Structures are given as C-alpha cells and as structure tokens.
C-alpha cells in the first residue's frame, strides 16, 4: 500500500461550519476524488451540489446522470480510467445502485458511495432520518461478496470517514459505502479540515511489472490484485461474469468456487485491519450498548442516566459496520448480561449482534422506524430492563 | 445499386484479423451463420484503416449475444451489465478523455433495458461511438420479442406474432441528439467498415445500427431460412438513401430496409460545452478538464 | 441551551441559525449543532432552524423545549410558542407578530426589525437586525464572533449593510434591556 499526501488543490484547509452532506463532498475532494456522477435525491443532494460548485476550481468532472443505475456504472468506468470516483444517494437510489454495486465488487473496482439514509421502505420519509439500509448495504446486490461500510456520527466524521472510505476502497479494490443518515447529513457542526500534508491518501495498487505478464485478477499476498488503467496498453478484459485471473469469463462451478471466495476472503482475511470501533467502560460492564451513526450520540444521555442509577453500562460504537466486529462482540458476550442495540430501524444490526453473541448474552433491540431519532428515555428503559 | 453492394464485398482482400482478437478465447460462442462475427470483422478493419492508437481504444459491451464482443476483441475491453454499456462508456470517456470509447452491443441491451441511457448520452453529444447490432430479438435468452421487433414477427414471448410498434432507431438517435447516424445491414460490410472508420475518427456521439441475422432464433422461428436467406432478403430489400429523413425509416416485417448515412454534423461535445461554458462564466480560475 | 429561530421561508431563518452556529463554534469556543426543518412542512409557511449549544459535545441534536424562541411571523409564533420553556425568552418582530405576550415565567422582548431594515434601505436585512437584537438580549454569543461569522454567509457586496443592520438591532436590544431592568427595579 502506497501512501501519499493529499493534493492541496482539493483540500479546503481550515475550520468550517458545515453540514454532513457538504463535509462528504469535502472529504471526497480531499481524498483526491475527481469524478462524481450522481442523481438528485433528498436528503443527499447537497453533497452533489457542493461537489459541482467546487470541482471547476479543482479540476475534474461532475455529471448529473439520468438515474442511479447510470451514476454508479459511470463511476466504474471512470475508476477503470484511473480516477477516484464517488456518488451519493439515499434509499430509492441506493436500491437502484445495487445492480452495479455487484458489478463493482465483481470487477474489483474502487469507488465510494455515500448513502444519506432516510425512512423507508419505498419513497418512505424523504426528508427524515432513518438507518434502515444497513442490511441492504451488506446484502443488497445478488450473489456473495463482501463490502466495507462506515458510519459517521457527525459532520466532522463525514469528512474524516469519506477520506478513509477512499483509502480503504483503493487498498482493497472494493466499493466502500459511507452509511450516514439524514440527521447527520443535514446537521451543521464545526468541521476541521487539516492541511493537505496532514491528510494521508492511499494510492491505487498500480501494477508496474512486464505488460505481457499482467493478470488483472491474480491475487497478491494481501489477496488484492494489482490494477492498471484503460489506455495504458495492457489490452485487458474485465467482465461481470465469473472469470479467471486473466479476467476471461469461465462459466463453470470450478471457476465460480475460486472467483467468489476471492471476493469474500480478501475482505474477511483483512477484517482486523479494516474494522474500527470505539469502546467505553466495557470492562466490568453488565450491559453494552452497541450503536452507530447518530444513534450512538443519542444513546449517551441514556447511558449516563443508567450509570447514575448504578447500572454498569459500557458502549461500543461501530465506525465500520461492515465488516462487523464479530470477535469483539463474541468476547464481550461472554462477560456481560446483555447487549442493548438502538438503531433507527425495526431490527437490523441487532441480529448481527445476536449472531455474534453465540447465545452467551441476549441482544435487546430498541426499535425506531425513522422520522426522528430515539428518545434517550427509551434507550434508558431498555438498559434498565436488561439488568433486571 | 444492389449490384454495387455485392461487388463491394468481394473486391478487396481483408487483412488478417488475428492480432485484433483474443484467439485464446476461441472458439467463440456465436452460432454459425450469425451476423455478429461479420460486424466484428468490419470493426477490426475499421480499426486498421482508421489508424487510431489501439492502446487508447476501449470497447464496452452490455449483455447478450453481441455483448460478448468485448470479450473477443483484443483491446481494453469491458463486459458490463445488461443495459449499462453506455453509462459505463460515459465514465471511461470522462475519466480519461484521451480514450476512444466504443459501445458494441445489441438492440435489446441498448434500446430495451438501456434506452434511457442511450437517449441522454446522445442528448449530451458525449464523445463516444455506439454500434448496435440489431437482430430484432433478445437472442441470448432464447428469442424473445424486443423493442425493435417488426410487427407480426414471431418470438417466444410473442408466440402469435408481435403487435407492438418497434423503435425506428436512427430516428430515435437523431431526435435524441446524435451527431452521426447510420444504418446498414451485415451485408454492407464495406459500408459498415467505412461508417465505423468515420465514427472512430470523428468527435461527438456516433450511432451505427447494423441489422444482422439471428439464424438460430429469429430466422428459425419465423421460418426465414438460414443466414444466406436473410442476406438475400437484405440484398433484395435494402435501399441506400444517404441523408434520408430519419422519420421515414421504420422497418416492417420482411419489408424494405432503408440504409445509409443519415446524419453527420459537427456540434460541441459534452466536454467541449463544459469547458467552454465554465471558462466563460468562471474565467481564469476555471481548471479546464481533459484539455491538453 | 436550545434556541429556535422561526418565521416564514425567504426571511433568512436558516441563515440566522448558520450565522449564530458558526459564530459560536468557530469563534466562541462552543459546540453548536444546527438542524433545520426542511421538507413539506417547511415549504411556504412556517420555517425554523434550531441550535443546540453546549460547552461539551452536543449529543441529542434536536430541541424539545427551547430556552429562546425567535419569531418572525404570526404563524411561527402560534406554532412554536407553546413549546417555549417556562422561564424562556421570546423575541418577536412586533410588526409581524400581533398579540404576542409572555406566559408564566417567560419573558418577551420585541423589536420592529422589518421597519428598521426598511429604514436602512433593504427589508432583506431584517434577519440581521433580529440577530443583533438576539445577541444583545440573550448574551449567548459574542458580538465579535457574530461579526466574524458573517463573511461567506452574507453576500460580500452587502457585508457592510448587514453589519449595520446587526448593530442597529444590537443597540435596540441594549436599550430594551436597560428599559426592562429599570421597570423591574421599579417593581421591586
Ligand atoms: S442466437 Fe442468434 S444472435 Fe445469438 S449467436 Fe446465435 S444467431 Fe447470433
């Protein structure tokens, strides 16, 4: 992995008062994204608006496509042309992107998609918060693959994690999802953008060996194949079909059982390097509140209140939601009485916690179907109920 | 006129095509008598004649019989998803404006599932070429009715014959904003080659429709005979009419096919417009994109 | 401290929140989280922006019962006043909100912000008059920070006019405070 410093052209160094959507655009520009294809959808559009306003001064392309199918597909093309590329969307658009999210995984193309989640299903609550696409992020496209998804809890993290999303994407040749939500997306807070030379940017894993020996899908030691770009004379082929190391379609079970495990294992075997979470006071805790995004902030008043009444509560905030910190959840499950999992949906990540707890501790869900964040009182009640 | 067509096909030896094909992927999947191979051959000849830098040519296909073209041509080639070859090509072109991007796909792919992408990309005069092999049906999936199927033609999802109006592709392309529009049949190999050559060397959105026999499904189901019978039909029924009004180019079942180059005009491309406009309104601070 | 600015679309209600939030978080060393009511309920009629201010990190981003409510339209007054915390401050444009009155322990201050803006030559700066007034009455944010926050949030060609509008509102607020202190003393 080759690290460089951010190109100062794209970095708006300084302290700003920005909303999460704008911060995502700034994160992309800072990370070196110079191609944005998108389709307007509430509550994510401000990211596109910011990008298109800034890009003429930075040098790059913004194009408003005819739909989200086209947006993500154009990203894949641009990535093959050598660009860092991103788009932003919300529920309905995210659903449309699922088709070619699969293509990006299959072709092993780095790109970043931010999903500013709103209430669903269908058109749902366009202008209000939801965290209902978390499982879609994991499983949304057909077939087996692994993905990386991050969840920022503030405009500052929208900036920071967008940079990280690009870095992870380039490191693992995989699409990375920034799963934020309407609340964080539309919330203004202070965002500090460091000087360009303090922002680390991962360069694509370019191949530089002899041209006739290049194999676009031959895994390197870290399982990630080297990449080249269109127009460099490699005359390579890539396809959404099951393929061999040359990138040629091979339509049989044998090839499928090499191709698919590769897509999955390059993430699973690097999971420890990818996974990030924040823990507080989990040592000796009876209850651990697992949350992510805006809900992890709303849960804190509940945790504080529970501690005031003498309950030993720890917190685990997921920064990467996918891959999931399976090992840590398993360890904690052996030591605590219960997990409490508030999320703005009717039960998604809670089932992953439950799975990883292996029956050692229950995972208690605090549901909210969207439109608003939790009342901390509801989370408090769940914590209290968990130690009864 | 039709004499001329036949003469054209025989008056010149073609150069060996091996260098342009991935021979390690042969035999190809196409049926014998299928017209796709001949269109590929024209494309290779156009590549040779136009003397474009082959390292910079990208071929993008979608899904379908024609969708396999990207797999056989030995250039940077991309086999994308069904209907999405055009937006994939848009990304490639905008990602690196030095590339010459060619979409090579079928009628079902480009105009069925991908129709919306086609019209918007033509509207923007995106600097790419779209070659559409039109065999009047969805062949890869076993011969279903398509957006191009003539009325009365029989297909597996139109077992009593098709009763829907088909697209007139050149008209659709022109109305959407394409700056180069041609239609040929796979009988007009040299004409196809010439149009492809033009598309490879000009700037702007070029569209070439090549009507091609699908012997296994379309022809068999409609009892039209083998590949030769279909070429015979093209021979007897195609009329070259350059500059024809594209509104008049509908194709009725086993009826006249007007072919020719209908549109060839210059207009600033998407990137020209972007750079010119933003330079004008923003001034010196604008960083032009993809301009040397 | 929770604050709500409210009025109707086009009055610069969101700007009020942005300027104050930026002033507090970039120049006054506070944490200020701004949310806004958008969507169907914000089209045309009542419109509001909310600020949660804290010296620690803001956790719960929305406000429930604000301590300060600024109303710049009749409709927003009727809609949001009942939520004002007991003992809270109500700031109104006296020409746009009729029959406004304090309730329980709430305190009310009013200003003819639109009229003052018109005197300055442009009604559009009424939100800055109101912000000056707000700054004087509430003292939650420093005037220096508010002035520093303006560039980038008001058009540069009208920066001076906006500053002037802010100053006029601020002076009006200082006087109103002095006046009310006197009357309170008189009551004592
Ligand atoms: S099915 Fe038809 S279109 Fe497909 S390869 Fe065979 S003849 Fe060609």
Short mmCIF file of C-alpha atoms in Angstrom, two decimals, chain C residues 115-122 125 129 161 164-166 168:
data_model
loop_
_atom_site.label_atom_id
_atom_site.label_comp_id
_atom_site.label_asym_id
_atom_site.label_seq_id
_atom_site.Cartn_x
_atom_site.Cartn_y
_atom_site.Cartn_z
CA UNK C 115 -39.14 48.50 9.87
CA UNK C 116 -35.54 49.10 10.96
CA UNK C 117 -34.31 47.11 7.96
CA UNK C 118 -36.52 49.21 5.70
CA UNK C 119 -35.04 52.37 7.20
CA UNK C 120 -31.63 51.02 6.34
CA UNK C 121 -32.78 50.70 2.78
CA UNK C 122 -33.38 46.94 2.41
CA UNK C 125 -31.53 42.50 6.26
CA UNK C 129 -31.46 43.29 12.77
CA UNK C 161 -25.22 46.79 5.24
CA UNK C 164 -25.05 47.91 10.14
CA UNK C 165 -28.32 46.04 10.45
CA UNK C 166 -26.79 43.82 13.13
CA UNK C 168 -28.91 48.60 14.89
#
